[in-house]
């Protein structure tokens, strides 16, 4: 008696014939002829060296060995059928709730989601761009992009880029700006943004100090955030100081230029934050990699810059 496994076709034929106790009904179910069913059964019996069916006039009955084989095979084919049916079902859509800056949505994640090589076609992202600090631990959001000095709380913190800040202006304005002292003549855009926790200075103050100048006190216009300052610089011709994170596209397109090679690099940075355990999922790693690809362009722009911390300490490259 051979120990080699028979073909799946012969086992499937036996299971259908045994379940129906009819070669004809098995043939209808399997879309073959009764003769083909009989041939498969004979082959199987020859390989086993036992009789599986007792052939009677217009009927068949299972032998003891046949009943034993059917009992063992029945659940196997049910499992195969279940797996096959499941394979035809559409993959369930998975939604991740993420809180973070609009820049991360428009420039980092959405382009990656739209690419043909996206390995997660059933992933949907629900973005909260309200600037409110959503609670991760309670599940209000799954992930968040946070600006912080260091990790806090019982969460997983994945470091993202360290952005840097330098004066930005339109190319037509830059023709009249040759030295840092020329900036105030063009009108500065004030930004109500602290580079690091506990700082009282405006974003402009550290940059002016490292260039040997008194921090400005008067501004042509003030904005609540650096994103608004970038848009205002393009619209008005005033000078903004903004982060590389927010201005990378405008610098590449040439709608803004950074004429000076000094920049402020805060101690704080961006982080991708989630509940512990979620960081091991495929979705989290894919989101993280998409964001890090967005950092590469910012890194290329940094090659000519000399960096300083807000306290004036130079950063060695």
mmCIF file of C-alpha atoms in Angstrom:
data_model
loop_
_atom_site.group_PDB
_atom_site.id
_atom_site.type_symbol
_atom_site.label_atom_id
_atom_site.label_comp_id
_atom_site.label_asym_id
_atom_site.label_seq_id
_atom_site.Cartn_x
_atom_site.Cartn_y
_atom_site.Cartn_z
ATOM 1 C CA UNK A 1 0.000 0.000 0.000
ATOM 2 C CA UNK A 2 1.397 3.356 -1.079
ATOM 3 C CA UNK A 3 1.968 6.125 1.536
ATOM 4 C CA UNK A 4 2.153 8.747 -1.197
ATOM 5 C CA UNK A 5 -0.734 11.220 -1.018
ATOM 6 C CA UNK A 6 -3.279 10.823 -3.822
ATOM 7 C CA UNK A 7 -4.362 13.702 -6.010
ATOM 8 C CA UNK A 8 -6.694 16.297 -4.525
ATOM 9 C CA UNK A 9 -9.036 15.664 -7.460
ATOM 10 C CA UNK A 10 -9.535 12.000 -6.530
ATOM 11 C CA UNK A 11 -10.116 12.853 -2.871
ATOM 12 C CA UNK A 12 -12.610 15.581 -3.835
ATOM 13 C CA UNK A 13 -14.397 13.105 -6.120
ATOM 14 C CA UNK A 14 -14.583 10.507 -3.337
ATOM 15 C CA UNK A 15 -15.927 13.061 -0.848
ATOM 16 C CA UNK A 16 -18.700 14.167 -3.242
ATOM 17 C CA UNK A 17 -19.664 10.576 -4.121
ATOM 18 C CA UNK A 18 -19.616 9.462 -0.480
ATOM 19 C CA UNK A 19 -21.616 12.454 0.725
ATOM 20 C CA UNK A 20 -24.261 11.958 -1.999
ATOM 21 C CA UNK A 21 -24.042 8.137 -2.040
ATOM 22 C CA UNK A 22 -24.316 8.507 -5.795
ATOM 23 C CA UNK A 23 -21.738 8.670 -8.574
ATOM 24 C CA UNK A 24 -24.279 10.453 -10.771
ATOM 25 C CA UNK A 25 -24.989 13.209 -8.237
ATOM 26 C CA UNK A 26 -21.265 13.609 -7.593
ATOM 27 C CA UNK A 27 -20.726 13.940 -11.337
ATOM 28 C CA UNK A 28 -23.354 16.717 -11.542
ATOM 29 C CA UNK A 29 -21.764 18.549 -8.593
ATOM 30 C CA UNK A 30 -18.251 18.317 -10.035
ATOM 31 C CA UNK A 31 -19.296 18.953 -13.679
ATOM 32 C CA UNK A 32 -17.851 15.650 -14.941
ATOM 33 C CA UNK A 33 -19.358 12.412 -16.212
ATOM 34 C CA UNK A 34 -20.371 9.482 -13.940
ATOM 35 C CA UNK A 35 -17.753 7.408 -15.729
ATOM 36 C CA UNK A 36 -15.060 9.933 -14.732
ATOM 37 C CA UNK A 37 -16.215 9.677 -11.117
ATOM 38 C CA UNK A 38 -16.041 5.896 -11.253
ATOM 39 C CA UNK A 39 -12.543 6.051 -12.740
ATOM 40 C CA UNK A 40 -11.276 8.372 -9.952
ATOM 41 C CA UNK A 41 -12.768 6.125 -7.258
ATOM 42 C CA UNK A 42 -11.142 3.012 -8.767
ATOM 43 C CA UNK A 43 -7.770 4.778 -8.825
ATOM 44 C CA UNK A 44 -8.150 5.795 -5.201
ATOM 45 C CA UNK A 45 -9.121 2.267 -4.135
ATOM 46 C CA UNK A 46 -6.139 0.870 -6.017
ATOM 47 C CA UNK A 47 -3.757 3.249 -4.263
ATOM 48 C CA UNK A 48 -5.226 2.419 -0.840
ATOM 49 C CA UNK A 49 -5.549 -1.284 -1.505
ATOM 50 C CA UNK A 50 -9.048 -1.327 0.005
ATOM 51 C CA UNK A 51 -12.628 -1.087 -1.217
ATOM 52 C CA UNK A 52 -14.366 2.188 -0.403
ATOM 53 C CA UNK A 53 -17.785 1.553 -1.991
ATOM 54 C CA UNK A 54 -20.048 -1.463 -2.320
ATOM 55 C CA UNK A 55 -21.590 -1.183 -5.794
ATOM 56 C CA UNK A 56 -25.260 -2.152 -5.959
ATOM 57 C CA UNK A 57 -27.878 -1.841 -8.674
ATOM 58 C CA UNK A 58 -28.305 1.927 -9.182
ATOM 59 C CA UNK A 59 -26.819 2.664 -5.778
ATOM 60 C CA UNK A 60 -23.576 2.599 -3.815
ATOM 61 C CA UNK A 61 -22.870 2.169 -0.126
ATOM 62 C CA UNK A 62 -19.768 3.016 1.828
ATOM 63 C CA UNK A 63 -17.655 0.287 3.322
ATOM 64 C CA UNK A 64 -16.330 0.702 6.852
ATOM 65 C CA UNK A 65 -13.060 2.073 5.459
ATOM 66 C CA UNK A 66 -15.044 4.386 3.187
ATOM 67 C CA UNK A 67 -17.043 5.777 6.137
ATOM 68 C CA UNK A 68 -13.826 6.324 8.057
ATOM 69 C CA UNK A 69 -12.218 8.215 5.186
ATOM 70 C CA UNK A 70 -15.312 10.373 4.669
ATOM 71 C CA UNK A 71 -15.444 11.278 8.368
ATOM 72 C CA UNK A 72 -11.866 12.539 8.215
ATOM 73 C CA UNK A 73 -12.151 14.288 4.856
ATOM 74 C CA UNK A 74 -15.455 16.068 5.382
ATOM 75 C CA UNK A 75 -14.119 18.766 7.731
ATOM 76 C CA UNK A 76 -11.029 19.215 5.541
ATOM 77 C CA UNK A 77 -13.078 20.132 2.477
ATOM 78 C CA UNK A 78 -15.350 22.374 4.559
ATOM 79 C CA UNK A 79 -12.217 24.254 5.681
ATOM 80 C CA UNK A 80 -10.997 24.538 2.093
ATOM 81 C CA UNK A 81 -14.399 25.810 0.943
ATOM 82 C CA UNK A 82 -14.495 28.379 3.737
ATOM 83 C CA UNK A 83 -10.993 29.585 2.859
ATOM 84 C CA UNK A 84 -11.888 29.811 -0.831
ATOM 85 C CA UNK A 85 -15.084 31.754 -0.124
ATOM 86 C CA UNK A 86 -13.169 34.131 2.151
ATOM 87 C CA UNK A 87 -10.617 34.751 -0.585
ATOM 88 C CA UNK A 88 -13.417 36.076 -2.792
ATOM 89 C CA UNK A 89 -14.632 38.503 -0.149
ATOM 90 C CA UNK A 90 -13.364 42.095 -0.448
ATOM 91 C CA UNK A 91 -10.703 43.031 2.072
ATOM 92 C CA UNK A 92 -12.184 45.025 4.948
ATOM 93 C CA UNK A 93 -11.421 48.725 4.901
ATOM 94 C CA UNK A 94 -9.275 49.872 7.830
ATOM 95 C CA UNK A 95 -9.448 53.480 8.954
ATOM 96 C CA UNK A 96 -6.726 55.214 10.941
ATOM 97 C CA UNK A 97 -7.598 58.417 12.777
ATOM 98 C CA UNK A 98 -4.603 60.756 12.713
ATOM 99 C CA UNK A 99 -4.140 64.213 14.175
ATOM 100 C CA UNK A 100 -1.474 66.436 12.683
ATOM 101 C CA UNK A 101 -0.472 69.425 10.558
ATOM 102 C CA UNK A 102 -2.044 69.840 7.128
ATOM 103 C CA UNK A 103 1.457 69.871 5.606
ATOM 104 C CA UNK A 104 1.952 66.240 6.585
ATOM 105 C CA UNK A 105 -1.319 65.338 4.882
ATOM 106 C CA UNK A 106 -0.822 67.190 1.621
ATOM 107 C CA UNK A 107 2.888 66.670 1.064
ATOM 108 C CA UNK A 108 3.825 63.437 2.768
ATOM 109 C CA UNK A 109 1.063 60.906 3.247
ATOM 110 C CA UNK A 110 -1.548 61.567 0.542
ATOM 111 C CA UNK A 111 0.924 61.377 -2.382
ATOM 112 C CA UNK A 112 2.154 58.042 -1.048
ATOM 113 C CA UNK A 113 -1.410 56.755 -0.679
ATOM 114 C CA UNK A 114 -2.165 57.562 -4.304
ATOM 115 C CA UNK A 115 0.841 55.723 -5.722
ATOM 116 C CA UNK A 116 0.228 52.473 -7.571
ATOM 117 C CA UNK A 117 2.783 50.654 -5.411
ATOM 118 C CA UNK A 118 0.847 51.460 -2.243
ATOM 119 C CA UNK A 119 0.928 48.136 -0.340
ATOM 120 C CA UNK A 120 -2.156 49.034 1.730
ATOM 121 C CA UNK A 121 -4.939 49.737 -0.798
ATOM 122 C CA UNK A 122 -7.665 49.213 1.836
ATOM 123 C CA UNK A 123 -6.203 51.730 4.269
ATOM 124 C CA UNK A 124 -8.236 54.883 4.793
ATOM 125 C CA UNK A 125 -7.010 57.838 6.805
ATOM 126 C CA UNK A 126 -9.254 60.190 8.745
ATOM 127 C CA UNK A 127 -7.291 63.389 9.420
ATOM 128 C CA UNK A 128 -7.965 65.869 12.173
ATOM 129 C CA UNK A 129 -6.394 69.201 11.185
ATOM 130 C CA UNK A 130 -8.012 71.258 13.938
ATOM 131 C CA UNK A 131 -4.708 71.867 15.817
ATOM 132 C CA UNK A 132 -6.338 70.630 19.006
ATOM 133 C CA UNK A 133 -4.303 68.125 20.999
ATOM 134 C CA UNK A 134 -6.380 64.968 20.626
ATOM 135 C CA UNK A 135 -6.131 62.198 23.227
ATOM 136 C CA UNK A 136 -4.325 59.093 21.953
ATOM 137 C CA UNK A 137 -4.562 56.898 25.054
ATOM 138 C CA UNK A 138 -8.381 56.970 25.020
ATOM 139 C CA UNK A 139 -8.582 56.194 21.302
ATOM 140 C CA UNK A 140 -9.827 59.629 20.251
ATOM 141 C CA UNK A 141 -7.172 59.313 17.533
ATOM 142 C CA UNK A 142 -4.884 56.410 16.626
ATOM 143 C CA UNK A 143 -1.798 58.446 15.749
ATOM 144 C CA UNK A 144 -0.697 62.039 16.131
ATOM 145 C CA UNK A 145 2.107 64.190 14.773
ATOM 146 C CA UNK A 146 3.324 66.186 17.742
ATOM 147 C CA UNK A 147 5.809 69.037 18.170
ATOM 148 C CA UNK A 148 7.586 68.328 21.450
ATOM 149 C CA UNK A 149 10.932 68.458 23.216
ATOM 150 C CA UNK A 150 10.902 64.816 24.318
ATOM 151 C CA UNK A 151 8.501 61.872 24.760
ATOM 152 C CA UNK A 152 5.913 62.072 27.500
ATOM 153 C CA UNK A 153 3.248 59.757 28.835
ATOM 154 C CA UNK A 154 2.880 56.009 28.355
ATOM 155 C CA UNK A 155 2.863 56.120 24.545
ATOM 156 C CA UNK A 156 5.171 55.162 21.695
ATOM 157 C CA UNK A 157 7.087 58.168 20.319
ATOM 158 C CA UNK A 158 8.862 57.796 16.976
ATOM 159 C CA UNK A 159 11.220 60.702 16.155
ATOM 160 C CA UNK A 160 10.627 62.527 12.898
ATOM 161 C CA UNK A 161 12.554 65.444 11.462
ATOM 162 C CA UNK A 162 14.143 68.392 13.239
ATOM 163 C CA UNK A 163 12.948 71.399 11.299
ATOM 164 C CA UNK A 164 14.940 74.643 11.059
ATOM 165 C CA UNK A 165 13.932 78.294 10.748
ATOM 166 C CA UNK A 166 15.420 81.011 8.545
ATOM 167 C CA UNK A 167 14.144 84.224 6.873
ATOM 168 C CA UNK A 168 12.116 83.610 3.716
ATOM 169 C CA UNK A 169 11.011 86.075 1.077
ATOM 170 C CA UNK A 170 9.954 86.361 -2.541
ATOM 171 C CA UNK A 171 12.802 86.520 -5.099
ATOM 172 C CA UNK A 172 11.867 90.083 -6.084
ATOM 173 C CA UNK A 173 12.210 91.176 -2.438
ATOM 174 C CA UNK A 174 15.511 89.325 -1.982
ATOM 175 C CA UNK A 175 17.147 91.658 -4.549
ATOM 176 C CA UNK A 176 17.093 94.387 -1.912
ATOM 177 C CA UNK A 177 18.224 92.247 1.019
ATOM 178 C CA UNK A 178 21.992 91.837 1.201
ATOM 179 C CA UNK A 179 22.624 91.804 4.958
ATOM 180 C CA UNK A 180 20.524 90.812 7.986
ATOM 181 C CA UNK A 181 20.094 94.470 8.878
ATOM 182 C CA UNK A 182 18.205 94.988 5.595
ATOM 183 C CA UNK A 183 15.363 92.713 6.661
ATOM 184 C CA UNK A 184 13.467 95.205 8.780
ATOM 185 C CA UNK A 185 13.318 97.643 5.862
ATOM 186 C CA UNK A 186 11.136 95.180 3.943
ATOM 187 C CA UNK A 187 8.636 94.584 6.737
ATOM 188 C CA UNK A 188 8.727 91.527 8.983
ATOM 189 C CA UNK A 189 5.947 89.024 9.617
ATOM 190 C CA UNK A 190 5.671 88.284 13.332
ATOM 191 C CA UNK A 191 4.822 84.730 14.380
ATOM 192 C CA UNK A 192 3.241 83.804 17.708
ATOM 193 C CA UNK A 193 5.129 80.544 17.999
ATOM 194 C CA UNK A 194 7.560 79.360 20.685
ATOM 195 C CA UNK A 195 10.339 77.217 19.231
ATOM 196 C CA UNK A 196 10.785 75.345 22.508
ATOM 197 C CA UNK A 197 8.673 74.933 25.626
ATOM 198 C CA UNK A 198 9.174 77.801 28.057
ATOM 199 C CA UNK A 199 10.621 80.241 25.516
ATOM 200 C CA UNK A 200 9.213 83.742 25.653
ATOM 201 C CA UNK A 201 10.983 85.137 22.589
ATOM 202 C CA UNK A 202 9.322 85.306 19.221
ATOM 203 C CA UNK A 203 10.678 83.094 16.468
ATOM 204 C CA UNK A 204 12.642 86.026 15.067
ATOM 205 C CA UNK A 205 14.591 86.852 18.249
ATOM 206 C CA UNK A 206 17.153 83.989 18.244
ATOM 207 C CA UNK A 207 17.950 84.478 14.555
ATOM 208 C CA UNK A 208 18.604 88.209 14.986
ATOM 209 C CA UNK A 209 20.806 87.601 18.034
ATOM 210 C CA UNK A 210 23.106 85.087 16.331
ATOM 211 C CA UNK A 211 23.593 87.674 13.580
ATOM 212 C CA UNK A 212 24.600 90.325 16.097
ATOM 213 C CA UNK A 213 21.381 92.343 15.988
ATOM 214 C CA UNK A 214 18.736 93.336 18.517
ATOM 215 C CA UNK A 215 15.510 91.310 18.154
ATOM 216 C CA UNK A 216 12.794 93.201 16.261
ATOM 217 C CA UNK A 217 9.908 94.752 18.154
ATOM 218 C CA UNK A 218 7.795 96.062 15.309
ATOM 219 C CA UNK A 219 6.178 93.891 12.655
ATOM 220 C CA UNK A 220 4.334 94.769 9.483
ATOM 221 C CA UNK A 221 1.836 92.006 10.191
ATOM 222 C CA UNK A 222 1.486 89.189 12.727
ATOM 223 C CA UNK A 223 0.384 85.589 12.201
ATOM 224 C CA UNK A 224 -0.686 82.884 14.623
ATOM 225 C CA UNK A 225 1.532 80.241 13.039
ATOM 226 C CA UNK A 226 4.376 79.803 10.585
ATOM 227 C CA UNK A 227 2.138 78.226 7.945
ATOM 228 C CA UNK A 228 0.174 81.473 7.723
ATOM 229 C CA UNK A 229 3.448 83.433 7.660
ATOM 230 C CA UNK A 230 4.631 81.516 4.570
ATOM 231 C CA UNK A 231 1.392 82.289 2.703
ATOM 232 C CA UNK A 232 1.524 85.926 3.812
ATOM 233 C CA UNK A 233 5.114 86.333 2.588
ATOM 234 C CA UNK A 234 4.084 85.197 -0.899
ATOM 235 C CA UNK A 235 0.964 87.364 -0.944
ATOM 236 C CA UNK A 236 2.409 90.601 0.462
ATOM 237 C CA UNK A 237 6.158 90.634 -0.131
ATOM 238 C CA UNK A 238 6.874 90.945 3.589
ATOM 239 C CA UNK A 239 9.553 88.707 5.101
ATOM 240 C CA UNK A 240 8.676 85.587 7.089
ATOM 241 C CA UNK A 241 10.762 83.362 9.282
ATOM 242 C CA UNK A 242 9.484 79.843 8.860
ATOM 243 C CA UNK A 243 10.454 76.230 9.236
ATOM 244 C CA UNK A 244 11.892 74.059 6.528
ATOM 245 C CA UNK A 245 9.026 71.645 7.155
ATOM 246 C CA UNK A 246 6.436 74.191 6.062
ATOM 247 C CA UNK A 247 8.343 75.944 3.293
ATOM 248 C CA UNK A 248 10.111 73.104 1.459
ATOM 249 C CA UNK A 249 7.733 73.143 -1.523
ATOM 250 C CA UNK A 250 7.910 76.930 -1.936
ATOM 251 C CA UNK A 251 11.726 76.812 -1.810
ATOM 252 C CA UNK A 252 11.844 74.080 -4.454
ATOM 253 C CA UNK A 253 9.407 75.954 -6.723
ATOM 254 C CA UNK A 254 11.245 79.241 -6.218
ATOM 255 C CA UNK A 255 8.228 81.181 -4.988
ATOM 256 C CA UNK A 256 10.283 81.863 -1.843
ATOM 257 C CA UNK A 257 14.039 82.030 -1.306
ATOM 258 C CA UNK A 258 16.262 81.817 1.773
ATOM 259 C CA UNK A 259 19.117 84.261 1.094
ATOM 260 C CA UNK A 260 21.023 83.682 4.345
ATOM 261 C CA UNK A 261 22.959 80.604 5.395
ATOM 262 C CA UNK A 262 22.140 80.825 9.107
ATOM 263 C CA UNK A 263 19.196 78.961 10.594
ATOM 264 C CA UNK A 264 17.758 78.246 14.022
ATOM 265 C CA UNK A 265 17.285 74.560 14.877
ATOM 266 C CA UNK A 266 15.098 74.184 17.995
ATOM 267 C CA UNK A 267 15.689 71.508 20.581
ATOM 268 C CA UNK A 268 12.109 70.362 19.918
ATOM 269 C CA UNK A 269 11.169 68.226 16.933
ATOM 270 C CA UNK A 270 8.239 66.457 15.291
ATOM 271 C CA UNK A 271 7.235 63.010 16.567
ATOM 272 C CA UNK A 272 4.823 60.360 15.327
ATOM 273 C CA UNK A 273 2.966 59.187 18.437
ATOM 274 C CA UNK A 274 0.656 56.222 18.993
ATOM 275 C CA UNK A 275 -0.461 53.753 21.638
ATOM 276 C CA UNK A 276 2.098 51.093 22.459
ATOM 277 C CA UNK A 277 1.560 48.036 20.283
ATOM 278 C CA UNK A 278 0.241 49.978 17.304
ATOM 279 C CA UNK A 279 3.843 50.822 16.386
ATOM 280 C CA UNK A 280 4.421 47.195 15.364
ATOM 281 C CA UNK A 281 1.630 47.170 12.772
ATOM 282 C CA UNK A 282 2.128 47.343 9.027
ATOM 283 C CA UNK A 283 -0.011 50.488 8.844
ATOM 284 C CA UNK A 284 2.119 52.396 11.353
ATOM 285 C CA UNK A 285 5.406 51.458 9.650
ATOM 286 C CA UNK A 286 4.016 52.469 6.254
ATOM 287 C CA UNK A 287 2.821 55.877 7.540
ATOM 288 C CA UNK A 288 6.197 56.430 9.208
ATOM 289 C CA UNK A 289 8.140 55.554 6.042
ATOM 290 C CA UNK A 290 5.936 57.864 3.954
ATOM 291 C CA UNK A 291 6.747 60.741 6.287
ATOM 292 C CA UNK A 292 10.447 59.998 6.295
ATOM 293 C CA UNK A 293 10.534 60.072 2.508
ATOM 294 C CA UNK A 294 9.116 63.594 2.795
ATOM 295 C CA UNK A 295 12.026 64.528 5.043
ATOM 296 C CA UNK A 296 14.613 63.746 2.361
ATOM 297 C CA UNK A 297 13.899 66.934 0.386
ATOM 298 C CA UNK A 298 14.235 69.031 3.541
ATOM 299 C CA UNK A 299 17.572 67.351 4.322
ATOM 300 C CA UNK A 300 18.870 68.248 0.849
ATOM 301 C CA UNK A 301 18.028 71.917 1.408
ATOM 302 C CA UNK A 302 19.997 71.921 4.667
ATOM 303 C CA UNK A 303 23.369 71.280 3.034
ATOM 304 C CA UNK A 304 24.377 74.968 2.843
ATOM 305 C CA UNK A 305 23.045 76.028 6.234
ATOM 306 C CA UNK A 306 24.899 76.797 9.469
ATOM 307 C CA UNK A 307 22.702 75.840 12.389
ATOM 308 C CA UNK A 308 22.307 77.309 15.859
ATOM 309 C CA UNK A 309 20.133 76.378 18.811
ATOM 310 C CA UNK A 310 17.761 79.124 20.034
ATOM 311 C CA UNK A 311 20.192 79.882 22.858
ATOM 312 C CA UNK A 312 22.872 80.761 20.282
ATOM 313 C CA UNK A 313 24.886 77.562 20.620
ATOM 314 C CA UNK A 314 26.279 76.501 17.220
ATOM 315 C CA UNK A 315 25.414 72.998 16.048
ATOM 316 C CA UNK A 316 28.287 71.042 14.567
ATOM 317 C CA UNK A 317 27.316 69.329 11.322
#
